[in-house]
Short mmCIF file of C-alpha atoms in Angstrom, two decimals:
data_model
loop_
_atom_site.label_atom_id
_atom_site.label_comp_id
_atom_site.label_asym_id
_atom_site.label_seq_id
_atom_site.Cartn_x
_atom_site.Cartn_y
_atom_site.Cartn_z
CA UNK X 228 81.24 193.59 99.67
CA UNK X 229 80.63 191.18 96.81
CA UNK X 230 80.49 192.50 93.39
CA UNK X 231 77.61 191.80 91.14
CA UNK X 232 79.66 189.42 89.06
CA UNK X 233 79.90 187.24 92.05
CA UNK X 234 76.23 186.63 92.30
CA UNK X 235 75.00 183.46 90.67
CA UNK X 236 73.12 183.69 87.44
CA UNK X 237 69.48 182.64 87.30
CA UNK X 238 70.73 179.68 85.25
CA UNK X 239 73.19 178.79 87.94
CA UNK X 240 70.65 179.18 90.65
CA UNK X 241 68.14 176.93 88.61
CA UNK X 242 70.93 174.19 88.19
CA UNK X 243 71.87 174.39 91.89
CA UNK X 244 68.31 173.88 92.92
CA UNK X 245 67.81 170.99 90.45
CA UNK X 246 71.04 169.37 91.78
CA UNK X 247 69.50 169.33 95.17
CA UNK X 248 66.32 167.63 93.76
CA UNK X 249 68.34 165.26 92.10
CA UNK X 250 70.20 164.33 95.36
CA UNK X 251 66.84 163.90 97.07
CA UNK X 252 65.51 161.59 94.17
CA UNK X 253 68.66 159.39 94.40
CA UNK X 254 68.15 159.18 97.99
CA UNK X 255 64.51 158.20 97.77
CA UNK X 256 63.50 161.45 99.70
CA UNK X 257 60.64 162.00 97.14
CA UNK X 258 58.65 164.77 98.85
CA UNK X 259 61.81 166.69 99.37
CA UNK X 260 62.69 166.13 95.68
CA UNK X 261 59.20 167.33 94.57
CA UNK X 262 59.73 170.50 96.87
CA UNK X 263 63.02 171.29 95.15
CA UNK X 264 61.83 170.76 91.51
CA UNK X 265 58.91 172.93 92.37
CA UNK X 266 61.01 175.63 93.49
CA UNK X 267 63.06 175.09 90.26
CA UNK X 268 60.11 175.26 88.08
CA UNK X 269 58.99 178.60 90.16
CA UNK X 270 62.21 180.10 88.65
CA UNK X 271 61.77 178.79 85.08
CA UNK X 272 58.16 177.12 84.45
CA UNK X 273 59.19 176.14 81.03
CA UNK X 274 62.34 174.04 82.03
CA UNK X 275 61.23 170.67 80.42
CA UNK X 276 63.93 168.60 81.80
CA UNK X 277 63.01 169.54 85.33
CA UNK X 278 59.33 168.90 84.48
CA UNK X 279 60.44 165.43 83.57
CA UNK X 280 62.49 165.06 86.73
CA UNK X 281 59.21 165.75 88.64
CA UNK X 282 57.39 163.38 86.66
CA UNK X 283 59.64 160.57 87.44
CA UNK X 284 59.16 161.38 91.24
CA UNK X 285 55.43 161.15 90.89
CA UNK X 286 56.09 157.80 89.09
CA UNK X 287 58.18 156.51 91.98
CA UNK X 288 55.44 157.35 94.22
CA UNK X 289 52.98 155.60 92.03
CA UNK X 290 51.16 158.85 91.30
CA UNK X 291 50.68 157.96 87.66
CA UNK X 292 48.19 160.67 86.44
CA UNK X 293 50.52 163.31 87.89
CA UNK X 294 53.55 161.74 86.34
CA UNK X 295 51.62 161.74 82.87
CA UNK X 296 50.83 165.37 83.37
CA UNK X 297 54.43 166.36 84.09
CA UNK X 298 55.83 164.21 81.02
CA UNK X 299 53.45 165.54 78.86
CA UNK X 300 54.08 169.18 79.69
CA UNK X 301 57.85 168.50 79.30
CA UNK X 302 56.95 167.51 75.70
CA UNK X 303 55.02 170.84 75.01
CA UNK X 304 58.16 172.82 75.88
CA UNK X 305 60.95 170.90 74.56
CA UNK X 306 62.08 169.98 70.84
CA UNK X 307 65.33 168.41 71.52
CA UNK X 308 65.16 164.78 70.17
CA UNK X 309 67.43 163.07 72.84
CA UNK X 310 65.17 164.64 75.41
CA UNK X 311 61.95 164.17 73.62
CA UNK X 312 62.48 160.37 73.05
CA UNK X 313 62.90 160.00 76.90
CA UNK X 314 59.71 161.90 77.61
CA UNK X 315 57.76 159.56 75.05
CA UNK X 316 59.56 156.60 76.76
CA UNK X 317 58.61 157.79 80.24
CA UNK X 318 55.02 158.26 79.08
CA UNK X 319 54.80 154.80 77.75
CA UNK X 320 56.19 153.17 81.06
CA UNK X 321 53.53 155.19 82.97
CA UNK X 322 50.62 154.20 80.62
CA UNK X 323 51.56 150.60 81.26
CA UNK X 324 51.40 150.85 85.05
CA UNK X 325 47.68 152.00 84.61
CA UNK X 326 47.14 149.13 82.03
CA UNK X 327 46.63 151.60 79.00
CA UNK X 328 48.74 149.04 76.82
CA UNK X 329 47.88 150.41 73.30
CA UNK X 330 48.57 154.03 74.22
CA UNK X 331 51.89 152.92 75.75
CA UNK X 332 52.61 151.11 72.56
CA UNK X 333 52.11 154.36 70.64
CA UNK X 334 54.30 156.21 73.02
CA UNK X 335 57.16 153.80 72.48
CA UNK X 336 56.79 153.92 68.88
CA UNK X 337 56.96 157.86 69.17
CA UNK X 338 60.25 157.34 70.74
CA UNK X 339 61.53 154.77 68.25
CA UNK X 340 60.77 157.07 65.50
CA UNK X 341 63.43 159.46 66.81
CA UNK X 342 65.84 156.45 67.69
CA UNK X 343 64.83 153.35 66.12
CA UNK X 344 67.49 151.45 68.35
CA UNK X 345 66.84 153.18 71.55
CA UNK X 346 67.51 150.24 73.67
CA UNK X 347 65.01 150.90 76.65
CA UNK X 348 62.13 151.53 74.27
CA UNK X 349 62.93 148.51 71.90
CA UNK X 350 63.00 146.20 75.03
CA UNK X 351 59.90 147.58 76.56
CA UNK X 352 58.05 147.46 73.34
CA UNK X 353 59.23 143.73 73.05
CA UNK X 354 57.81 142.83 76.57
CA UNK X 355 54.69 144.71 75.81
CA UNK X 356 53.80 142.68 72.70
CA UNK X 357 54.71 139.68 74.46
CA UNK X 358 53.37 139.78 77.90
CA UNK X 359 50.45 142.16 77.63
CA UNK X 360 49.17 142.36 74.00
CA UNK X 361 50.15 138.99 73.15
CA UNK X 362 50.68 139.94 69.60
CA UNK X 363 53.46 137.56 68.41
CA UNK X 364 53.09 138.20 64.63
CA UNK X 365 53.60 141.81 65.32
CA UNK X 366 56.52 141.03 67.84
CA UNK X 367 58.30 139.02 64.90
CA UNK X 368 57.80 141.93 62.50
CA UNK X 369 59.13 144.47 64.97
CA UNK X 370 62.35 142.14 65.76
CA UNK X 371 63.00 141.96 62.08
CA UNK X 372 62.81 145.80 61.83
CA UNK X 373 65.25 146.03 64.72
CA UNK X 374 67.46 143.28 63.01
CA UNK X 375 67.50 145.34 59.78
CA UNK X 376 69.32 148.11 61.53
CA UNK X 377 71.45 145.77 63.91
CA UNK X 378 71.62 142.32 62.50
CA UNK X 379 73.46 141.10 65.72
CA UNK X 380 70.98 142.22 68.31
CA UNK X 381 70.86 139.11 70.38
CA UNK X 382 67.80 140.37 72.36
CA UNK X 383 65.76 140.73 69.11
CA UNK X 384 66.90 137.47 67.78
CA UNK X 385 65.95 135.79 71.08
CA UNK X 386 62.63 137.58 71.24
CA UNK X 387 61.90 136.60 67.76
CA UNK X 388 62.84 132.83 68.37
CA UNK X 389 60.44 132.57 71.37
CA UNK X 390 57.57 134.33 69.39
CA UNK X 391 58.19 131.97 66.37
CA UNK X 392 57.87 128.93 68.90
CA UNK X 393 54.77 130.21 70.08
CA UNK X 394 53.65 130.51 66.43
CA UNK X 395 54.84 127.00 65.83
CA UNK X 396 57.18 128.09 63.03
CA UNK X 397 59.76 125.84 64.68
CA UNK X 398 62.30 125.64 61.84
CA UNK X 399 62.42 129.51 61.72
CA UNK X 400 62.73 129.77 65.58
CA UNK X 401 65.83 127.26 65.45
CA UNK X 402 67.48 129.51 62.93
CA UNK X 403 66.78 132.58 65.25
CA UNK X 404 68.21 130.80 68.21
CA UNK X 405 71.16 129.69 66.17
CA UNK X 406 71.95 133.28 65.08
CA UNK X 407 71.50 134.53 68.54
CA UNK X 408 74.09 132.18 69.87
CA UNK X 409 76.68 133.53 67.40
CA UNK X 410 76.43 136.55 69.16
CA UNK X 411 76.44 135.80 72.82
CA UNK X 412 80.17 135.26 73.71
CA UNK X 413 80.62 138.91 72.70
CA UNK X 414 77.22 140.06 74.33
CA UNK X 415 76.91 142.48 77.07
CA UNK X 416 73.27 142.00 77.52
CA UNK X 417 71.91 141.46 81.01
CA UNK X 418 68.48 140.15 80.13
CA UNK X 419 69.47 137.06 78.45
CA UNK X 420 72.23 134.61 78.56
CA UNK X 421 73.71 132.05 76.15
CA UNK X 422 72.62 129.21 78.56
CA UNK X 423 69.08 130.69 78.59
CA UNK X 424 69.12 130.73 74.67
CA UNK X 425 70.73 127.12 74.57
CA UNK X 426 68.13 125.84 76.85
CA UNK X 427 65.27 127.10 74.85
CA UNK X 428 66.69 125.79 71.73
CA UNK X 429 67.27 122.38 73.10
CA UNK X 430 63.71 122.22 74.48
CA UNK X 431 62.31 123.00 71.34
CA UNK X 432 64.39 120.44 69.42
CA UNK X 433 63.22 117.85 71.90
CA UNK X 434 59.69 118.74 71.41
CA UNK X 435 60.13 118.61 67.63
CA UNK X 436 61.71 115.20 67.92
CA UNK X 437 58.96 113.88 70.18
CA UNK X 438 56.21 114.63 67.20
#
């Protein structure tokens, strides 16, 4: 006969059930993942991390309103900065999918208030300002904010150079490209390459010479 000490605690049961949900999620068995997360939440309705997990499943199923509900509920029951920034980020990504770009920008800004160099939020905000909102002046300002904290951030330098080119501030753009190229030999960036940056710079130089 097992002693009471051999019985798993409620916390252990919750973690075990969450792990099952995570496994289903990783295998893209989303309905089973939702079921496991719901069972976990039945044991602890205020578990914000699991609520966030459930939101990610809804996001992958294109159920964006349900995803938003989960992410916002997670925010209501958790104050841990490292997790809260992820909830804001997830809200931003979801709002982008339903074309609520201004609200998405606010969500990324909330994440960046907690961690100004939060890489995922930095990049998504850059893309949002570039592709959807098309606000190049604001993008340049944001890149400068990032660079004030990380002067060698090659992605901020590259995005800044591209925005400056669109703004026809060509000399500033060339300087930004040159600064970016200084960092690419050591860069681990998967979003840009030195070849891409050099190509953009050379195209701009040729355009300036043709004037």
